[in-house]
PDB file of C-alpha atoms in Angstrom:
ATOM      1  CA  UNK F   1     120.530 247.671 -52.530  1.00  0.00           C
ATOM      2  CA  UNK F   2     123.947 249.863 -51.715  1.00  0.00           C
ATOM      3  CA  UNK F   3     124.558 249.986 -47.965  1.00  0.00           C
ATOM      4  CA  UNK F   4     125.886 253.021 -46.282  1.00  0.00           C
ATOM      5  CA  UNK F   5     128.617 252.782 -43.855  1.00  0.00           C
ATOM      6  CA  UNK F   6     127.906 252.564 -40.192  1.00  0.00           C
ATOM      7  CA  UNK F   7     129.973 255.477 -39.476  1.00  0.00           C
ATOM      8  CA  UNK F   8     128.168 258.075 -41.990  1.00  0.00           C
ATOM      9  CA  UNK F   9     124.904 257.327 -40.889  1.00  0.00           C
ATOM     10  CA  UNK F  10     125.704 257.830 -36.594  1.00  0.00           C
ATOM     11  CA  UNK F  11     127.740 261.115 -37.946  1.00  0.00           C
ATOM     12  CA  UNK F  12     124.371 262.328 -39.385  1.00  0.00           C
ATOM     13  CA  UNK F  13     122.303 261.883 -36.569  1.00  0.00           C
ATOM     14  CA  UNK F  14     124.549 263.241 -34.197  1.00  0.00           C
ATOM     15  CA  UNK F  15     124.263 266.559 -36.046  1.00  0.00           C
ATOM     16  CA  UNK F  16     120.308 266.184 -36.797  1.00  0.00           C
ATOM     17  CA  UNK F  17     119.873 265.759 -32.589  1.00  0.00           C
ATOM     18  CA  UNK F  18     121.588 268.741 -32.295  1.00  0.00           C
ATOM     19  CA  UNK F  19     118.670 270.384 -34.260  1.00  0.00           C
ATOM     20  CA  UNK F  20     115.298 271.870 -33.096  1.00  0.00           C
ATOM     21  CA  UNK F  21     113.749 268.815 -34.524  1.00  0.00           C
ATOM     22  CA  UNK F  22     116.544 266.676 -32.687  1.00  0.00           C
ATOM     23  CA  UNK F  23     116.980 267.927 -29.977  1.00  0.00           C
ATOM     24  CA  UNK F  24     112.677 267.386 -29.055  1.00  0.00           C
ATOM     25  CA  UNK F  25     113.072 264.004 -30.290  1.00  0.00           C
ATOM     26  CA  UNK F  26     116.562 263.216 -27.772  1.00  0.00           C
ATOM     27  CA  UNK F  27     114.273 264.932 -24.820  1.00  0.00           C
ATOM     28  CA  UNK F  28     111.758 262.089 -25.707  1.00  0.00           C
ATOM     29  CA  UNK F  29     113.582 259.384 -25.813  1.00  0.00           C
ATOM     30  CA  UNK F  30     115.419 260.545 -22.984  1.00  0.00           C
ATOM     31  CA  UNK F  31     112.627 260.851 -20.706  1.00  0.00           C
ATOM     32  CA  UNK F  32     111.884 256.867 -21.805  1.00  0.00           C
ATOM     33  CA  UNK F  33     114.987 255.357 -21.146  1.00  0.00           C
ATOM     34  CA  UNK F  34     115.089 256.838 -18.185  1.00  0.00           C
ATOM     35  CA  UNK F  35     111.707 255.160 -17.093  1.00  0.00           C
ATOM     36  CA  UNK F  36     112.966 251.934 -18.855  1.00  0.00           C
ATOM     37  CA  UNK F  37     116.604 251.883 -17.193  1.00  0.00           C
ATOM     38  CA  UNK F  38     115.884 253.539 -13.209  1.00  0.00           C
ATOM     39  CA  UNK F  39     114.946 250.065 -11.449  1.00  0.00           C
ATOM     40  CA  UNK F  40     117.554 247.442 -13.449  1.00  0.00           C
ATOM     41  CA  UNK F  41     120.155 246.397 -11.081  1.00  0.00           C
ATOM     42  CA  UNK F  42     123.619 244.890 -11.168  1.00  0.00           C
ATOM     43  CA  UNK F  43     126.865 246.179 -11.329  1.00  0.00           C
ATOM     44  CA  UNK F  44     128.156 246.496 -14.947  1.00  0.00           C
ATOM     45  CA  UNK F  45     126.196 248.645 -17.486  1.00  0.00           C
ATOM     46  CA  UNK F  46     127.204 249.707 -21.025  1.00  0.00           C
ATOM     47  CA  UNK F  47     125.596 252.037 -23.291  1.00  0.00           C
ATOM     48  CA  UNK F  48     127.077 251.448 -26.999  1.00  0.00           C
ATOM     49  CA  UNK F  49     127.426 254.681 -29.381  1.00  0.00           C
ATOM     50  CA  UNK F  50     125.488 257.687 -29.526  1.00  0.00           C
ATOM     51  CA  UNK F  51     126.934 259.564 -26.793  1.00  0.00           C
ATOM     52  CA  UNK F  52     124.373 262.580 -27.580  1.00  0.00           C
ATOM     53  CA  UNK F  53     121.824 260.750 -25.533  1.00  0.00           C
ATOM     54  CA  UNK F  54     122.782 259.568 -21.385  1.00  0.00           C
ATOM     55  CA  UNK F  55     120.863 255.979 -21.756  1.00  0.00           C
ATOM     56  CA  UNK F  56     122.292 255.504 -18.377  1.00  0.00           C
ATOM     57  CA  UNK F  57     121.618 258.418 -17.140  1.00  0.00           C
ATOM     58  CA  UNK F  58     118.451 257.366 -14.369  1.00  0.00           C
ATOM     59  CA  UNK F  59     119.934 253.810 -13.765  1.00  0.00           C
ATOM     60  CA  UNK F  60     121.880 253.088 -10.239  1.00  0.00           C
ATOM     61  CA  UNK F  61     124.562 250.746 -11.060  1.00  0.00           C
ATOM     62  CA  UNK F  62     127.994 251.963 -10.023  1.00  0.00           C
ATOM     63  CA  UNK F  63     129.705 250.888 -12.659  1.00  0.00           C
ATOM     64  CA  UNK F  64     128.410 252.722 -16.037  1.00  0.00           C
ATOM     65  CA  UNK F  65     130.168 252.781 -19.403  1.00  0.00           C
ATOM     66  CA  UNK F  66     129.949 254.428 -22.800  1.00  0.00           C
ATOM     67  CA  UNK F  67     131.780 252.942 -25.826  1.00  0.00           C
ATOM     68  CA  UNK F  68     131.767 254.737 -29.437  1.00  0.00           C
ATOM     69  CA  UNK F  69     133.031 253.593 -32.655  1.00  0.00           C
ATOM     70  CA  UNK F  70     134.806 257.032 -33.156  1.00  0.00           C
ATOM     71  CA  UNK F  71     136.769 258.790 -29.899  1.00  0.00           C
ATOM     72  CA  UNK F  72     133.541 261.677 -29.558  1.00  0.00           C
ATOM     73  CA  UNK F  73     134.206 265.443 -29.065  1.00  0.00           C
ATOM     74  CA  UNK F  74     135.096 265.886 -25.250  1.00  0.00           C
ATOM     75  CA  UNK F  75     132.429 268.819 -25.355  1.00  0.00           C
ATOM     76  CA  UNK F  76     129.375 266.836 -26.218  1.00  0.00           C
ATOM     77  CA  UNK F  77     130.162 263.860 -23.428  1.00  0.00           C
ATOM     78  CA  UNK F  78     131.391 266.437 -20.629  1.00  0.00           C
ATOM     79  CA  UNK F  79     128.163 268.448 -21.566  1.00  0.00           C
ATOM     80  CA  UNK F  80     125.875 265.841 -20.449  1.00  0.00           C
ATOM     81  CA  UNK F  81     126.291 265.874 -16.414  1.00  0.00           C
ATOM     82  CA  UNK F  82     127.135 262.451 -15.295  1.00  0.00           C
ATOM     83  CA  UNK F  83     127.388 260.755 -18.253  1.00  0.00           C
ATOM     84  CA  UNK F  84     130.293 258.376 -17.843  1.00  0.00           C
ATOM     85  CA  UNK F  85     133.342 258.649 -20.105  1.00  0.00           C
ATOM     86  CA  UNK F  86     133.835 256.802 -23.401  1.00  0.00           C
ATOM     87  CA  UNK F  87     136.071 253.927 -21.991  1.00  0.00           C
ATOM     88  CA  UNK F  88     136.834 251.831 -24.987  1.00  0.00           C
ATOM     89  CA  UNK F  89     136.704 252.414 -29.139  1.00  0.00           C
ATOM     90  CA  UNK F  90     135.418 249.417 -30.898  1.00  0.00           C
ATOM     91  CA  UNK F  91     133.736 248.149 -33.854  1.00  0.00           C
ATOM     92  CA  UNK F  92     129.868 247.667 -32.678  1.00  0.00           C
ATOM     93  CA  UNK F  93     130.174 244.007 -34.528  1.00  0.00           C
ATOM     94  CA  UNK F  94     133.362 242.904 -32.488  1.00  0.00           C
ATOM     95  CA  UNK F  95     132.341 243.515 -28.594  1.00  0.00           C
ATOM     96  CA  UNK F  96     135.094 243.250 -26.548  1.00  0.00           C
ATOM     97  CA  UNK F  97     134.087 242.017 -23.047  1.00  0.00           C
ATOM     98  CA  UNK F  98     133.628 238.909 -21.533  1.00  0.00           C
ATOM     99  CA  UNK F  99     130.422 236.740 -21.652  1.00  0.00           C
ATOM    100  CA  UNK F 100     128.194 237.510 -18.795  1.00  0.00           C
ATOM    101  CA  UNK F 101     129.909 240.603 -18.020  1.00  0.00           C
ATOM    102  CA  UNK F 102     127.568 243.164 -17.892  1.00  0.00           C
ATOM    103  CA  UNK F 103     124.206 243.161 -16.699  1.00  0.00           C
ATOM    104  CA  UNK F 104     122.742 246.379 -18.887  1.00  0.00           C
ATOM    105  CA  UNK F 105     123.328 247.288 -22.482  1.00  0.00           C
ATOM    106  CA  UNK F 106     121.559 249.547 -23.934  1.00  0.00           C
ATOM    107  CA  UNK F 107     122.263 250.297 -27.904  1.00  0.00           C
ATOM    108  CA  UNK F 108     120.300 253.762 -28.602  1.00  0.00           C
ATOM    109  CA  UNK F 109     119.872 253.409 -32.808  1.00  0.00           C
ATOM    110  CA  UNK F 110     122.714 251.136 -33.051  1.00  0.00           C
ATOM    111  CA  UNK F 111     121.366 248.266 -34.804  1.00  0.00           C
ATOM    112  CA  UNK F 112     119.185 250.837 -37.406  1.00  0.00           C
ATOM    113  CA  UNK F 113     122.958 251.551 -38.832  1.00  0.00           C
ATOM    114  CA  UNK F 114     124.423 248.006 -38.687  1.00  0.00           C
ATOM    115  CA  UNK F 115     126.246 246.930 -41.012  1.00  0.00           C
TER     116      UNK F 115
END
């Protein structure tokens, strides 16, 4: 079986949240990672690609991060409210931060395009 690239597929469903379709299915999982992420504590946490959705959005840490594989358009992060800034630009196979380093990540349909 051919495998699609892991950048094609994100592209894709960046554009199909953005439609009527999407955009009910990003207020539903919305509303559940909100539940899922309000009451974890720590300091550090991370949400990796798919800056369309604010996984962090409901959690209190201080320090909250967004990393992409592509820099995003400044409109879709800055549209969100708080969502925090993409800090870093990696491959999602090669993480660079240190072992026990972060106390949340959250991967919203990362590992359905993986490589």
């Amino acid at each position: 079986m051919e495998r699609m690239s892991s950048e094609k597929p994100i592209i894709a469903l960046g554009s199909w949240l953005e439609t009527p379709a999407g955009r009910y299915v990003r207020a539903w999982e919305q509303a559940r990672l909100d539940i899922l992420t309000a009451d974890i504590f720590g300091f550090n946490a991370m949400q990796i690609g798919l800056p369309q959705i604010d996984a962090l959005r409901a959690n209190r840490m201080t320090g909250k991060w967004l990393t992409d594989t592509l820099a995003p358009d400044t409109s879709v992060v800055n549209g969100q409210g708080g969502q925090p800034p993409v800090v870093v630009v990696h491959d999602f196979a090669e993480l660079p931060f240190a072992s026990a380093s972060l106390d949340l990540v959250v991967l919203p349909h990362v590992l359905e395009f993986a490589a």
